[in-house]
PDB file as gemmi writes it, atoms N, CA and C in Angstrom:
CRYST1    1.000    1.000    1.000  90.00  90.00  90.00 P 1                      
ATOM      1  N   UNK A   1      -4.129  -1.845 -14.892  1.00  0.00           N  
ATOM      2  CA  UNK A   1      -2.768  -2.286 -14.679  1.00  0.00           C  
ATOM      3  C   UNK A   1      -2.802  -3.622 -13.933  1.00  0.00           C  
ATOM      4  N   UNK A   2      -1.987  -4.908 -14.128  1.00  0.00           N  
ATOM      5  CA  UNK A   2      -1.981  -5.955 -14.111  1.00  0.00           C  
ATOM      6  C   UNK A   2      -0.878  -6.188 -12.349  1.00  0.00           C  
ATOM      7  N   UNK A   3      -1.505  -6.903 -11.275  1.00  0.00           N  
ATOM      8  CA  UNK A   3      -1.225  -6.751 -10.101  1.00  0.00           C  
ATOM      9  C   UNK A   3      -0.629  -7.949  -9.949  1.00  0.00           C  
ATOM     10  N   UNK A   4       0.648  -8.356  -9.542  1.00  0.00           N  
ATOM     11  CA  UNK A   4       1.625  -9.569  -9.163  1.00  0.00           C  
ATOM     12  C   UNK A   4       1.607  -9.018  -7.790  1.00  0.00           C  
ATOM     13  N   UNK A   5       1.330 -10.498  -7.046  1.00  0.00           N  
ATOM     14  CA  UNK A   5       1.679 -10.536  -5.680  1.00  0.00           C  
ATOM     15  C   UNK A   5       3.032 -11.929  -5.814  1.00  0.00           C  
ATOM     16  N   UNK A   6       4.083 -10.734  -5.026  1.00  0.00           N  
ATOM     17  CA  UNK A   6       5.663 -11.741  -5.117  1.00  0.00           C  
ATOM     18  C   UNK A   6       5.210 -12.169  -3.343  1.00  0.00           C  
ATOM     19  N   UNK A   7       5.660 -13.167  -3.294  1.00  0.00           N  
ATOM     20  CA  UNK A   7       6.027 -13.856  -1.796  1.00  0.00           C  
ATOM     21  C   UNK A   7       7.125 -14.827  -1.848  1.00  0.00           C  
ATOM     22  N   UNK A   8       8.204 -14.707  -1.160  1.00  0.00           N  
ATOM     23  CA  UNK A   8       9.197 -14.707  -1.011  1.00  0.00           C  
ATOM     24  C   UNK A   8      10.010 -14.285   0.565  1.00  0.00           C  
ATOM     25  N   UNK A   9      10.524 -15.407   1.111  1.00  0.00           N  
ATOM     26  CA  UNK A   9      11.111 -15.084   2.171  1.00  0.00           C  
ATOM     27  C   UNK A   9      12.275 -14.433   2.365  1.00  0.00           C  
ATOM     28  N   UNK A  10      13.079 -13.912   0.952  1.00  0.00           N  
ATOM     29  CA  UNK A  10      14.388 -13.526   0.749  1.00  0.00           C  
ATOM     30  C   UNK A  10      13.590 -11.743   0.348  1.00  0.00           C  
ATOM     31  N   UNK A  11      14.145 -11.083   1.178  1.00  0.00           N  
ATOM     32  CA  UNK A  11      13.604  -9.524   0.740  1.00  0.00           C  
ATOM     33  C   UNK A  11      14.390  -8.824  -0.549  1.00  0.00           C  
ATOM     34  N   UNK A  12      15.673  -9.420  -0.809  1.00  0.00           N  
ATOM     35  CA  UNK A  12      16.653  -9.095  -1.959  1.00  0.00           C  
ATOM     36  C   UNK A  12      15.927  -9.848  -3.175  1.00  0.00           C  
ATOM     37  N   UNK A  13      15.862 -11.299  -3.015  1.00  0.00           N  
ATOM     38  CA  UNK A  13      14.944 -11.648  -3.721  1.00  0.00           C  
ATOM     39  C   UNK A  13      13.352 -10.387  -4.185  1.00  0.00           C  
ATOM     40  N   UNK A  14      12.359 -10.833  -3.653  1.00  0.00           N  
ATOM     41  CA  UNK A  14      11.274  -9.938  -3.699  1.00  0.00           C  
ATOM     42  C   UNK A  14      11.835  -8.478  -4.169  1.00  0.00           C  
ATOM     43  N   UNK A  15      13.033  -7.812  -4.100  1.00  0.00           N  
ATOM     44  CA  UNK A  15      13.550  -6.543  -4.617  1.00  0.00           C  
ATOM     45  C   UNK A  15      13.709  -6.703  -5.560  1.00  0.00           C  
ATOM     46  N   UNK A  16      14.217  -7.666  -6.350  1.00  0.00           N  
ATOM     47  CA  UNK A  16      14.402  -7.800  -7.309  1.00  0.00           C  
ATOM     48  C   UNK A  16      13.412  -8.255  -8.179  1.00  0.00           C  
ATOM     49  N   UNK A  17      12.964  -9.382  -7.812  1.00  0.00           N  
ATOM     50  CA  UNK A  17      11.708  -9.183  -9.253  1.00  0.00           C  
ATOM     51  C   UNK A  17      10.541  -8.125  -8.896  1.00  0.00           C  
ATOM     52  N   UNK A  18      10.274  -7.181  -7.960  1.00  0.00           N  
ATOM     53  CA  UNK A  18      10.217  -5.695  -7.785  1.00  0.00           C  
ATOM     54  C   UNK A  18      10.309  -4.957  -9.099  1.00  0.00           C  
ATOM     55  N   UNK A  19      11.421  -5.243  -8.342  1.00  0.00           N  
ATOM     56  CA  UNK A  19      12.081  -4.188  -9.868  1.00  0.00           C  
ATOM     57  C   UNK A  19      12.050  -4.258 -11.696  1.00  0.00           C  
ATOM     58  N   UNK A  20      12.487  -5.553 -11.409  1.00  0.00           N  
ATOM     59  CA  UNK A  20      12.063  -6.436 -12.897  1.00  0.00           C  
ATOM     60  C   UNK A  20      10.526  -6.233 -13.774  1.00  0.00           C  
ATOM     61  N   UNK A  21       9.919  -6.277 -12.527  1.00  0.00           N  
ATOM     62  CA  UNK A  21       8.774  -6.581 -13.217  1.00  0.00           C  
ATOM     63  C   UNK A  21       7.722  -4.827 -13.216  1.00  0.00           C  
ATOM     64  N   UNK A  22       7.828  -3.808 -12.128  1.00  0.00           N  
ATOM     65  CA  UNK A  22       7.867  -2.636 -12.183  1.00  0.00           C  
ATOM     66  C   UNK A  22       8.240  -1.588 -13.867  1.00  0.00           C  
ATOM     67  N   UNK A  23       9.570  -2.153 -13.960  1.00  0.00           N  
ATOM     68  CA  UNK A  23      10.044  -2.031 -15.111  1.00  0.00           C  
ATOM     69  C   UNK A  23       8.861  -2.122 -16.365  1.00  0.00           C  
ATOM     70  N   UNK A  24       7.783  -2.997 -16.011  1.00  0.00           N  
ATOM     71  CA  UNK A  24       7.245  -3.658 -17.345  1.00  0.00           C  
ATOM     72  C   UNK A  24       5.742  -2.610 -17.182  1.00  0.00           C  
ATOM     73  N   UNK A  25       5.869  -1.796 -15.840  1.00  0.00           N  
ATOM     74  CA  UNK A  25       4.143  -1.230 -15.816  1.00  0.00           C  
ATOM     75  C   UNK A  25       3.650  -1.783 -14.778  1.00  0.00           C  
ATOM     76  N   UNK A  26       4.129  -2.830 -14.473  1.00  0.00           N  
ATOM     77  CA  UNK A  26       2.975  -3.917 -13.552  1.00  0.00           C  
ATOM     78  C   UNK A  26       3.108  -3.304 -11.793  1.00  0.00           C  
ATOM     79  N   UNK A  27       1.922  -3.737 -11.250  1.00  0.00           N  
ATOM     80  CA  UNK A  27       1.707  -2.891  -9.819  1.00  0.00           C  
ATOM     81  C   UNK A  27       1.967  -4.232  -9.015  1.00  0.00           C  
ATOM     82  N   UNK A  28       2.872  -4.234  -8.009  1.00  0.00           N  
ATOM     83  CA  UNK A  28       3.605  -4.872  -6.887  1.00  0.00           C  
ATOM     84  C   UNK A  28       2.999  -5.032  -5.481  1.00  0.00           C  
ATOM     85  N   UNK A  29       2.600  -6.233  -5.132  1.00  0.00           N  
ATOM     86  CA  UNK A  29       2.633  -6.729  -3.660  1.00  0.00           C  
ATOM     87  C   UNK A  29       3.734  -7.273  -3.105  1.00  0.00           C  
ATOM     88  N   UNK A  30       3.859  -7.128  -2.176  1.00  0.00           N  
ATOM     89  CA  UNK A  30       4.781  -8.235  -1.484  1.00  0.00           C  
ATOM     90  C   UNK A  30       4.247  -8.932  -0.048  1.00  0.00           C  
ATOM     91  N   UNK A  31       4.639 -10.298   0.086  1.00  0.00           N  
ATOM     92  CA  UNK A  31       4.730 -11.007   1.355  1.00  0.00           C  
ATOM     93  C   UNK A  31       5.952 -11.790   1.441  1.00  0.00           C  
ATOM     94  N   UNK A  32       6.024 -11.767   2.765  1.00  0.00           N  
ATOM     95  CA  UNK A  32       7.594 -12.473   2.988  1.00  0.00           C  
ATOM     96  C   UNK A  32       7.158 -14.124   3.251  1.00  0.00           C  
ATOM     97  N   UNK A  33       5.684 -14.461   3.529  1.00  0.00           N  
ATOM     98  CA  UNK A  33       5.574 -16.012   3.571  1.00  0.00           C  
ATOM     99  C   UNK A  33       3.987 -16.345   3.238  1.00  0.00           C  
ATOM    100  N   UNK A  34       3.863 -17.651   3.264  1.00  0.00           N  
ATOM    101  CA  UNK A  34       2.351 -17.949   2.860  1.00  0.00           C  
ATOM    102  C   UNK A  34       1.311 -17.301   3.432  1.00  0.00           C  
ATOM    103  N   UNK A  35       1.084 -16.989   4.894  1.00  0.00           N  
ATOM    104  CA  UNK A  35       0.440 -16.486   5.474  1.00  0.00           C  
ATOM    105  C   UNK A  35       0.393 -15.401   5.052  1.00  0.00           C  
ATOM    106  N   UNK A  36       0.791 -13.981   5.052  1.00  0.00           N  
ATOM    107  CA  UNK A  36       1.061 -12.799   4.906  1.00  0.00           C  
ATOM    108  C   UNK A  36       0.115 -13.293   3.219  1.00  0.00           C  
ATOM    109  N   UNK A  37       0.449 -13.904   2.276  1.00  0.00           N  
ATOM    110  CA  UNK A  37       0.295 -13.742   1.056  1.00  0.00           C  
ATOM    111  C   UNK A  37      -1.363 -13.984   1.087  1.00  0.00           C  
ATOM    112  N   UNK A  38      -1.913 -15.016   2.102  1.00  0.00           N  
ATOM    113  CA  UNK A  38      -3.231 -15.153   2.518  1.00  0.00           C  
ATOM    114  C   UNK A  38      -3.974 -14.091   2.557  1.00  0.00           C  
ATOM    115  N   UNK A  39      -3.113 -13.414   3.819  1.00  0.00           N  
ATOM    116  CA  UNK A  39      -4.011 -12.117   3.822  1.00  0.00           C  
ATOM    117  C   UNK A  39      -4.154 -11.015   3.264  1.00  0.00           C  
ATOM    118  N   UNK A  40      -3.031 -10.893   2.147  1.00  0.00           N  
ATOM    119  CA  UNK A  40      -3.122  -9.841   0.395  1.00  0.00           C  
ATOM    120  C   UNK A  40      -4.679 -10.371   0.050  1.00  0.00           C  
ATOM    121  N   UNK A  41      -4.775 -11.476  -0.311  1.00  0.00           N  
ATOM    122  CA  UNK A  41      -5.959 -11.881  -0.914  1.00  0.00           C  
ATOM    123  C   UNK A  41      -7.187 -12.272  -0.493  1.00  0.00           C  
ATOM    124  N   UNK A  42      -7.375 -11.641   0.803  1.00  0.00           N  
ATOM    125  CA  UNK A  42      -8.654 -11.467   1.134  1.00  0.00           C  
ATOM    126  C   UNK A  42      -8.861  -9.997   1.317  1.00  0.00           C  
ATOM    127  N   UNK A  43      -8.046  -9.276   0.527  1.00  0.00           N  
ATOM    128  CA  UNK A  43      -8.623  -7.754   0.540  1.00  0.00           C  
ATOM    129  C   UNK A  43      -8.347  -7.742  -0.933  1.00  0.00           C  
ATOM    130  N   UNK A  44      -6.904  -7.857  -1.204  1.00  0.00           N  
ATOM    131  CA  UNK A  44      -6.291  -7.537  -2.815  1.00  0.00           C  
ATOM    132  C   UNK A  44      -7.167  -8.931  -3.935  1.00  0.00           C  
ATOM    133  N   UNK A  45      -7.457  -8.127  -5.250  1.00  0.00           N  
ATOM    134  CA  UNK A  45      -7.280  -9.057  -6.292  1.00  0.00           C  
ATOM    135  C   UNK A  45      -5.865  -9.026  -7.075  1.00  0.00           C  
ATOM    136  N   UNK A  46      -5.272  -9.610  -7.325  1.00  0.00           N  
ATOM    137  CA  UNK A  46      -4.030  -9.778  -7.788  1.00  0.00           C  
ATOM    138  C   UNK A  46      -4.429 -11.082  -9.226  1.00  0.00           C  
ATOM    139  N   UNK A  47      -3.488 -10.419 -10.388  1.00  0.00           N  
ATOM    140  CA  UNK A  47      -3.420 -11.555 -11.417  1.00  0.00           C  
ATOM    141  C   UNK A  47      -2.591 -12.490 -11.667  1.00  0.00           C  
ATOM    142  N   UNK A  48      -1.593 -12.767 -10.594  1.00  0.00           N  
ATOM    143  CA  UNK A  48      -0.346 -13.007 -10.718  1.00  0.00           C  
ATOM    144  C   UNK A  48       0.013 -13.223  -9.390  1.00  0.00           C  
ATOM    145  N   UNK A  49       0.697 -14.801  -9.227  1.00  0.00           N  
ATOM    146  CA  UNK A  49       1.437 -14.968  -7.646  1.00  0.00           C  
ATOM    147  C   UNK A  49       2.568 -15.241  -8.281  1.00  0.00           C  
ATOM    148  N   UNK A  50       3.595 -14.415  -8.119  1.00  0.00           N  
ATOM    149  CA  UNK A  50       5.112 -15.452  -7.858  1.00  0.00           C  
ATOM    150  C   UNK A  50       5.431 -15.962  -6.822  1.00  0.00           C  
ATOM    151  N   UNK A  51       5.822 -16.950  -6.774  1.00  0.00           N  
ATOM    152  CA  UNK A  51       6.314 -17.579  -5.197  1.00  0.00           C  
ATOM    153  C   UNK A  51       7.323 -18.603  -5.070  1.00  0.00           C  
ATOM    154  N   UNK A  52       7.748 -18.517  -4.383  1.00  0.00           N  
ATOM    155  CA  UNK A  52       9.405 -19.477  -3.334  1.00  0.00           C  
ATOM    156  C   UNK A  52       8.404 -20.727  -2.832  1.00  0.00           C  
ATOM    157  N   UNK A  53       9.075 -21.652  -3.079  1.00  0.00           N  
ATOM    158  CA  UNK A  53       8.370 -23.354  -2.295  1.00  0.00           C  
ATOM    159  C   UNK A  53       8.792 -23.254  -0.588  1.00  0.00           C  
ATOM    160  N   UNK A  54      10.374 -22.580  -0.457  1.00  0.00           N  
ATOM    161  CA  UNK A  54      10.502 -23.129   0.543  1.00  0.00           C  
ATOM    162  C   UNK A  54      10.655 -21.418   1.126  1.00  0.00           C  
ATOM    163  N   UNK A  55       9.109 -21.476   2.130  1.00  0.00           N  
ATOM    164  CA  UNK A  55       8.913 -20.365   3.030  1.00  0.00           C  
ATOM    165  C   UNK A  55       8.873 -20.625   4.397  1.00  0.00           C  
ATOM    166  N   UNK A  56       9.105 -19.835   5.517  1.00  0.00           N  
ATOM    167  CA  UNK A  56       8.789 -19.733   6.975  1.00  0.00           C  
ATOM    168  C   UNK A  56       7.107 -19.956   6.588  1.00  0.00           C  
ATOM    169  N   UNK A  57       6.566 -20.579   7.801  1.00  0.00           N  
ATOM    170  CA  UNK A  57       5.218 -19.944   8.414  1.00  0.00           C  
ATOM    171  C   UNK A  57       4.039 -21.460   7.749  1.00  0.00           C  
ATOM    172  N   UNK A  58       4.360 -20.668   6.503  1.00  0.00           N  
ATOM    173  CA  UNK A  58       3.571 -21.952   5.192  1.00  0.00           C  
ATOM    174  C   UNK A  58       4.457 -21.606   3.735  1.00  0.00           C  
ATOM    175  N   UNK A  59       5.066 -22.961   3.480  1.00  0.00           N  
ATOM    176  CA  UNK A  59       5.399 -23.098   2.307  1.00  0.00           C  
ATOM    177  C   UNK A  59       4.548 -22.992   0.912  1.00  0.00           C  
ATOM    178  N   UNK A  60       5.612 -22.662   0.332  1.00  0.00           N  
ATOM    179  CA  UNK A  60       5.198 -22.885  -1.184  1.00  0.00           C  
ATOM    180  C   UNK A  60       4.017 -23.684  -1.968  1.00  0.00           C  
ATOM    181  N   UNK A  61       3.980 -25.155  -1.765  1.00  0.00           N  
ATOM    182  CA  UNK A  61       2.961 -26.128  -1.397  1.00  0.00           C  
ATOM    183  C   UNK A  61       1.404 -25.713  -1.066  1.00  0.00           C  
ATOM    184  N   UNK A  62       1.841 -26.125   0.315  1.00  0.00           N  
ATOM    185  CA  UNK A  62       0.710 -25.335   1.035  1.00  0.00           C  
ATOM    186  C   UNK A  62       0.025 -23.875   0.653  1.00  0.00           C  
ATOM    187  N   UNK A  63       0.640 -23.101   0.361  1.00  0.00           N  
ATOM    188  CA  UNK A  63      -0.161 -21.858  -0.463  1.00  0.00           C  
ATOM    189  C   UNK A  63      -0.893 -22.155  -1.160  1.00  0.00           C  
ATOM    190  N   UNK A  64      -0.131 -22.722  -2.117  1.00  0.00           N  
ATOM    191  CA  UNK A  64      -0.786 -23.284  -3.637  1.00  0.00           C  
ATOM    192  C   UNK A  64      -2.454 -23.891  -3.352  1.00  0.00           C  
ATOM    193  N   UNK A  65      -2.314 -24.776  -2.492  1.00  0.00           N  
ATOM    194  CA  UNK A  65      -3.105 -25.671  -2.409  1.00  0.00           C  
ATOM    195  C   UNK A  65      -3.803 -24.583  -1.449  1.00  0.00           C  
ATOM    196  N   UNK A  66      -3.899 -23.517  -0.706  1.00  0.00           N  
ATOM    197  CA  UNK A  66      -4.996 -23.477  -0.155  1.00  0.00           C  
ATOM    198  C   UNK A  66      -5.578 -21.938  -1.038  1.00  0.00           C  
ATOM    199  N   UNK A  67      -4.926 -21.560  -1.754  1.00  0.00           N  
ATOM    200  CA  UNK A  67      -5.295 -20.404  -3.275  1.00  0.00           C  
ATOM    201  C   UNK A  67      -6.306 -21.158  -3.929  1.00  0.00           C  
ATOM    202  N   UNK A  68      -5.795 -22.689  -4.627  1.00  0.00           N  
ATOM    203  CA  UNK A  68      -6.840 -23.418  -5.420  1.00  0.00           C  
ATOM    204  C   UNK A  68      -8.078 -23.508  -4.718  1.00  0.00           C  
ATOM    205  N   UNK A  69      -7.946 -24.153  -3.351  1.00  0.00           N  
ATOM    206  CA  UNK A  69      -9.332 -24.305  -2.901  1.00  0.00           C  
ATOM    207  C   UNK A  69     -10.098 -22.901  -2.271  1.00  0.00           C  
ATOM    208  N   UNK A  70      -9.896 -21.920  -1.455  1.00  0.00           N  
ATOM    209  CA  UNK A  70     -10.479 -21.055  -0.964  1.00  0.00           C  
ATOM    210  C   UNK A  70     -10.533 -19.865  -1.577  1.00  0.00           C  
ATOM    211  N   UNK A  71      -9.180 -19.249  -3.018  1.00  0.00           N  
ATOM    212  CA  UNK A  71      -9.533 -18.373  -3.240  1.00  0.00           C  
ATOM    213  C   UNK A  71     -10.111 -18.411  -4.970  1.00  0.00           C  
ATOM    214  N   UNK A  72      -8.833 -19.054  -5.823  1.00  0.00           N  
ATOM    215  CA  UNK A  72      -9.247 -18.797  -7.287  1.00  0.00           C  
ATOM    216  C   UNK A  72      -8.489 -20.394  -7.933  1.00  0.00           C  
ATOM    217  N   UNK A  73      -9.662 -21.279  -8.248  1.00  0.00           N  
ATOM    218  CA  UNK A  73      -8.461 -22.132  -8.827  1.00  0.00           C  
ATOM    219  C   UNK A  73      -8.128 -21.972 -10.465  1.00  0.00           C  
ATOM    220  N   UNK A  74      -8.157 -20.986 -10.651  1.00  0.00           N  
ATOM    221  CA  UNK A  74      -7.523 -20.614 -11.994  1.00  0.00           C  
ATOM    222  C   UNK A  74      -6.308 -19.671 -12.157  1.00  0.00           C  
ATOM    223  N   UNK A  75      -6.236 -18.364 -10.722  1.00  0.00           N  
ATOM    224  CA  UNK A  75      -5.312 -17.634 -10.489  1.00  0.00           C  
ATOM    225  C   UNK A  75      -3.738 -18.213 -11.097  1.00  0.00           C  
ATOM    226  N   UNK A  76      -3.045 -17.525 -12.060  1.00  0.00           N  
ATOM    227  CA  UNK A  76      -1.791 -18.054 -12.479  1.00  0.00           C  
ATOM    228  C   UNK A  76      -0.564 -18.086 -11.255  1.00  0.00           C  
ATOM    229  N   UNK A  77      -0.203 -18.811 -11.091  1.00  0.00           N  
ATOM    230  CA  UNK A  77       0.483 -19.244  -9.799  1.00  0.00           C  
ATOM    231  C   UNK A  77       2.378 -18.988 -10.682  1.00  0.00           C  
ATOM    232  N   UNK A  78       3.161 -18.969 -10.662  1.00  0.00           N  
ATOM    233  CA  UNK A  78       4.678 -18.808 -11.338  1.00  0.00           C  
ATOM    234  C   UNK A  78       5.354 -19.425  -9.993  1.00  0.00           C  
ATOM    235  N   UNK A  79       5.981 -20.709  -9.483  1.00  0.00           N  
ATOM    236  CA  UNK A  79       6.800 -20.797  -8.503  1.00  0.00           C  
ATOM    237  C   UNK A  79       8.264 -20.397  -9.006  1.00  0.00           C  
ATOM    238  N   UNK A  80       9.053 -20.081  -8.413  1.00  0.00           N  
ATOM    239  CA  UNK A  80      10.304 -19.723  -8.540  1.00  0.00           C  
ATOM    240  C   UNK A  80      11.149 -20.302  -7.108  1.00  0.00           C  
ATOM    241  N   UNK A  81      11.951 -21.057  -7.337  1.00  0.00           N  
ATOM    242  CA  UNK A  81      13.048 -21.841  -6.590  1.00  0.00           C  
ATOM    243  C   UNK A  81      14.201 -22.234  -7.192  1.00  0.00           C  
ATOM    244  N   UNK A  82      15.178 -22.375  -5.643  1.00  0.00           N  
ATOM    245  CA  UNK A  82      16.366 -23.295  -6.169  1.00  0.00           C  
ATOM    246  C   UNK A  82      16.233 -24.440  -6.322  1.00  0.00           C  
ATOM    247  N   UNK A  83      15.562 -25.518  -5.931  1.00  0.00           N  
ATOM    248  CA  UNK A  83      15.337 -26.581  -6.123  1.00  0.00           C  
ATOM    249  C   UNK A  83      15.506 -27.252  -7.206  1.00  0.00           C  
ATOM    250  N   UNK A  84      16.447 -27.855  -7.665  1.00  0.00           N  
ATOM    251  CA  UNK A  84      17.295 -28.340  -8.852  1.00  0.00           C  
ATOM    252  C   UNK A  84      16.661 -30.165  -9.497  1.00  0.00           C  
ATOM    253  N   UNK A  85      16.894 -30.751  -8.405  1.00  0.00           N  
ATOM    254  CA  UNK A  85      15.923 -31.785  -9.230  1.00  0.00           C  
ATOM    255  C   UNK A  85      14.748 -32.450  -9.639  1.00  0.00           C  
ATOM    256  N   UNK A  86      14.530 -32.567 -10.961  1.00  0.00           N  
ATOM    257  CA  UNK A  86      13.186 -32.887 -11.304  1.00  0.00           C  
ATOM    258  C   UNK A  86      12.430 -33.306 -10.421  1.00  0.00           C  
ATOM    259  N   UNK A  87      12.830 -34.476  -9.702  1.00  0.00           N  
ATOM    260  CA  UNK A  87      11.723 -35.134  -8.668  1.00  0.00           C  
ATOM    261  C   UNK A  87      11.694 -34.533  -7.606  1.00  0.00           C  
ATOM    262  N   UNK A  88      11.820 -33.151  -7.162  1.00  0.00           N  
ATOM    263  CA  UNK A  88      11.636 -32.052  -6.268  1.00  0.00           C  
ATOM    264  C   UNK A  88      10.474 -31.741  -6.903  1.00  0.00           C  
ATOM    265  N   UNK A  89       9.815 -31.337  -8.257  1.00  0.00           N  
ATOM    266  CA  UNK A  89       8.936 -30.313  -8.639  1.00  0.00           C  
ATOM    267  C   UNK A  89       8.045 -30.786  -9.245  1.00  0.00           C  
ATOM    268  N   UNK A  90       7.161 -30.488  -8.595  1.00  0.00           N  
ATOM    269  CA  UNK A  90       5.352 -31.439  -8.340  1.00  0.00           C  
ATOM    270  C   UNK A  90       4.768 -30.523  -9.201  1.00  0.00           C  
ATOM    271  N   UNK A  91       4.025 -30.423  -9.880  1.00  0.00           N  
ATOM    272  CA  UNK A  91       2.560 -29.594 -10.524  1.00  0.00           C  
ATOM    273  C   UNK A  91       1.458 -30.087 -10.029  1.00  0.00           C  
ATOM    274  N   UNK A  92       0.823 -29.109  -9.208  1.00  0.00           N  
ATOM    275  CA  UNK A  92      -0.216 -28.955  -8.300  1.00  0.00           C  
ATOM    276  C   UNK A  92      -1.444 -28.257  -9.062  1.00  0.00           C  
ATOM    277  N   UNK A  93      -2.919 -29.260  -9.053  1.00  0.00           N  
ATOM    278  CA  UNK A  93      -3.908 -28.857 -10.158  1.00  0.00           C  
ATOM    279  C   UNK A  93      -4.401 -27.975  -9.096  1.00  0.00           C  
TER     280      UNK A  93                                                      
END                                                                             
């Protein structure tokens, strides 16, 4: 069974694609910010991050970039935000 770790500082948020994605079979982590999501993945393997850019602690960004270098730089990353204009949304190798 295929493991999504959601991180997300909104807990209604994170309930919801919970649920969404539960729905499909798939087995659920949660963290409420970058940090917390750090430390899923030095115990958890997970195939799947969804994540919010703009978190307490360590942002969106910053995750990204420290997943690529210390844990998997191939891990499929999905950001999810409000952030509306194009020149807000960077793709991070």
């Amino acid at each position: 069974m295929a493991k999504i770790l959601i991180v997300d500082a909104d807990p209604y948020i994170r309930e919801l694609i919970k649920m969404l994605l539960t729905k499909e079979g798939l087995s659920i982590l949660e963290a409420s910010d970058g940090l917390s999501a750090l430390d899923f993945l030095k115990s958890e393997k997970v195939d799947l991050i969804v994540m919010d850019i703009m978190m307490p602690n360590m942002d969106g960004w910053k995750l990204c970039r420290e997943i690529r270098a210390y844990y998997s730089p191939t891990l499929p990353i999905l950001m999810l935000t409000a952030k509306g204009e194009t020149a807000q949304k960077v793709v991070i190798d």
